[in-house]
Amino acid sequence: MRNETPLMRQYRKIKEKYPDTVLLFRMGDFFETFENDAITTSKVLGITLTKRSNGAASEVPLAGFPHHALDNYLPKLVKAGYRVAVCEQLEDPKYAKGIVKRDVIEVVTPGATFSEKLLEHKSNNFLACIFIKDNICGFSFCDVSTGEFATSEIHIKNLREQIELIKPSEILIQKREKDAVYKLLDFDPEAAFPESKNKFFFTKVDDWVFNSDYAREVLTNHFGTNTLKGFGIEEMNAGVIAAGCVMNYLNETQKNNLPHIKKIYHYDYTDYIILDPSTKRNLEITSSISEGGREGTLISILDKSQTAMGGRLLKKWISRPLKRRDQIEKRNTAVKDFYENKSERKKIIEDLKSIADLERILSKISTGRAVARDIVQMKISLKKIIEIKFKLAKFTSPSLSALRNNLIVMNELIIKIEQCVNENFLTGIDTYGVINKGYNKELDELKDILINGKTWIENFQSRERSRTGINSLKVDFNKVFGYYIIITKANLDKTPQDYVRKQTLVNAERFITDELKVYEEKILNAEEKIESLEKSIFAELREIILGFADPVQKNAGLVAALDALISFAEVSETYNYTLPEINDTNEIEIIEGRHPVIERLLPAGEKYISNDTYLNPDERQILIITGPNMSGKSSYLRQTGLIVLLAQIGCFVPARSAKIGIVDKIFTRVGASDNIAKGESTFLVEMHEAANIMNNATSRSLILLDEIGRGTSTYDGISIAWAMTEYLHENPNIRAKTLFATHYHELNALAEIYPRIKNCRVEVKEYNDKVIFLRKINEGTADHSYGIQVAQMAGLPVSVTNRAKEILRSLEDKDYKRKSKATGDGFQISMFEKTITEFKDEQLRKLIENADVNNLTPLEAINLLKKIKDDLGNK
């Protein structure tokens, strides 16, 4: 607008470049926001919304905060779902001619941030990109705070599980493909961020960015290479496009300031067990079902890491169990070595406690955010790595020997940091400054002037007191007047002729002298030059450190692996785990297995009841497990899944012994949950998850099913559960090892029909009409469900449970008649309209009517006939 002030015109010009951000505009000591940004900022941050004059163009809304509060306020805006552009002053206002030059120095988004208040120490913060080409997705992700950068190509059907695995904080998508991505990820764009259940933060990117030639240019320019062959991604066109989009976005938000991102690797998800979102949720691997936090999860038990880097890697390992036996055994041997050498292990743990987050410190150095304390922490860490390398010589496993040999001694960098940075200044022992005395001759000379100059001021004050006879005479300083002499009004008559009056106060007056001003200029110039020179020296040191970025990153990765392996050993020894045998058979044999989480949550003195598990595809493919609620069926299923997972991440397992034939996928259908937001009932959610299992399981998969079919009528539920079990048994392409916990005792009949189905039950005892859970799994079938006893334990009214017993007896005697009985509370219990026999007749008739006799296979016809015969026999 023509009538706007020059400042507002400058603001609008910058805002036009960043229309989808909240623009924080530096003005002196404040960051200001205007117009809609001001309204947003005021609401999110809870700061005052005011107005600012805009010349003849009327007033504009204004909200701001002190510049030193940026680290507190900026994360709040990002957490609220806003992208934030930080616009800084690029010159000192004192020397500016006209409007101070300003520009955006970075754009902070959920996936592109270095803020410690937005980052979790033991979790990665990934920015991801999805590029869809036919049935293939280019999928790339980068953690700008650590420098990790990867890309891959995955089938479109596997996209959701990989998104759930990586858990990116922000996802870049092509504008024209946004609806397709939303559908694939079951995302509701109308749901508010971050309250939406999916918690995806999408950024829509212009279509032209998703171009193969442009992507290759962006990536090769960044890495300084001619091709991408050296990274193993040259032929992955969709993956390259996704990676190019990530790098383009980071260049825009970080202003090409990314020297710590040294490489990109091919993320091959086929190297890992597939854990779909349902399995990760039901097994509570990294987040609990109830609270969503770490408490009560597998990672809360396993994570004994001492470093942030080790914690992040351990979380990756838990989420990505291995499928290759050699890789698993490589970890096993290292964990075993640490397990058997406790005293040496404890020494290394003490060293690890002193190691800082080298990955994130390096990223701060590369982007100019590091302070002297970060540099010193890096130096301390590098020295500790030398000590760890020496101590690793006591371990003999090939894995640890290789790790030790790969650790790099970096004495040159350690010496450089020690020469340059004054650690005593950081601890307050020494006030000389952040740069060591003797490191830079010019700096030392300037500091001598400063130190001697201040001594001169003290001597000048003493001399002037003697000369004037004014004992209260004082030399002071402020930014407006510089150095000056204060004389109280009672002593003004003693003021010398050469004193020049500068200011009159209520009780005193301020004076200067020519001599004082000459020294003031020397001192102030020295202070300004010292500040400028120290910044320059520190910047040079950062560049020197970046020259060692590759070995620092390599050491960081090795320390992370060391920390994670030691964590496994600590847990294994502390909780009495055992080394599993990993083999290429298709069998699972667990002797006296325990649930790794539940056993740690038991009250003191209470022992966890261990159980055996034996599965193989030839004799014991499917175990049907019956028993009452609360007896331990679900825990047994989860226990088996977690033991297999622990074995395939290279950890010991909670069991007396275990032999694990490598599995390729773990599926679970445990527990019940509605998806009300999408109009999906518990039963529909259950069927979706069951369909996923049926369509994707293989002969090497492990399937854990709990109460399939309970969300519908009894006979519908039994029918679905029966048919699913048959399908898993008879389909030659599946034959997956399966644990099936159920209340449907009718399913026990399957063991008489199919040779690889076995029945198991959870043992209980009845005492005085109460049920005692023994938590022991044995061969056989459960006699009762004990639902009424469980209801009594839950506190259901006695009148209700007594009436339930009556109805149960009537049903069991097949002599149930219509009647009603008033309860003590005056309510009536509604009665069934038909006897159980009538129900069976109707179901039998429907079964025959619905049979497609023209298309039945011989096996299906035999099964149908047997079912009819059995049903008639049970009437």
PDB file of C-alpha atoms in Angstrom, residues 150-154 265-273:
ATOM      1  CA  ALA A 150      17.384 -42.236   3.857  1.00  0.00           C
ATOM      2  CA  THR A 151      15.150 -43.131   0.958  1.00  0.00           C
ATOM      3  CA  SER A 152      13.340 -46.186  -0.324  1.00  0.00           C
ATOM      4  CA  GLU A 153      10.713 -47.489  -2.702  1.00  0.00           C
ATOM      5  CA  ILE A 154       7.845 -49.432  -1.175  1.00  0.00           C
ATOM      6  CA  TYR A 265      21.344 -44.492   2.453  1.00  0.00           C
ATOM      7  CA  HIS A 266      18.913 -46.981   0.963  1.00  0.00           C
ATOM      8  CA  TYR A 267      16.380 -47.923   3.626  1.00  0.00           C
ATOM      9  CA  ASP A 268      15.505 -51.536   2.764  1.00  0.00           C
ATOM     10  CA  TYR A 269      12.427 -52.348   4.831  1.00  0.00           C
ATOM     11  CA  THR A 270      12.547 -55.970   3.631  1.00  0.00           C
ATOM     12  CA  ASP A 271      15.499 -56.530   6.003  1.00  0.00           C
ATOM     13  CA  TYR A 272      13.105 -56.260   8.941  1.00  0.00           C
ATOM     14  CA  ILE A 273      10.115 -58.099  10.383  1.00  0.00           C
TER      15      ILE A 273
END
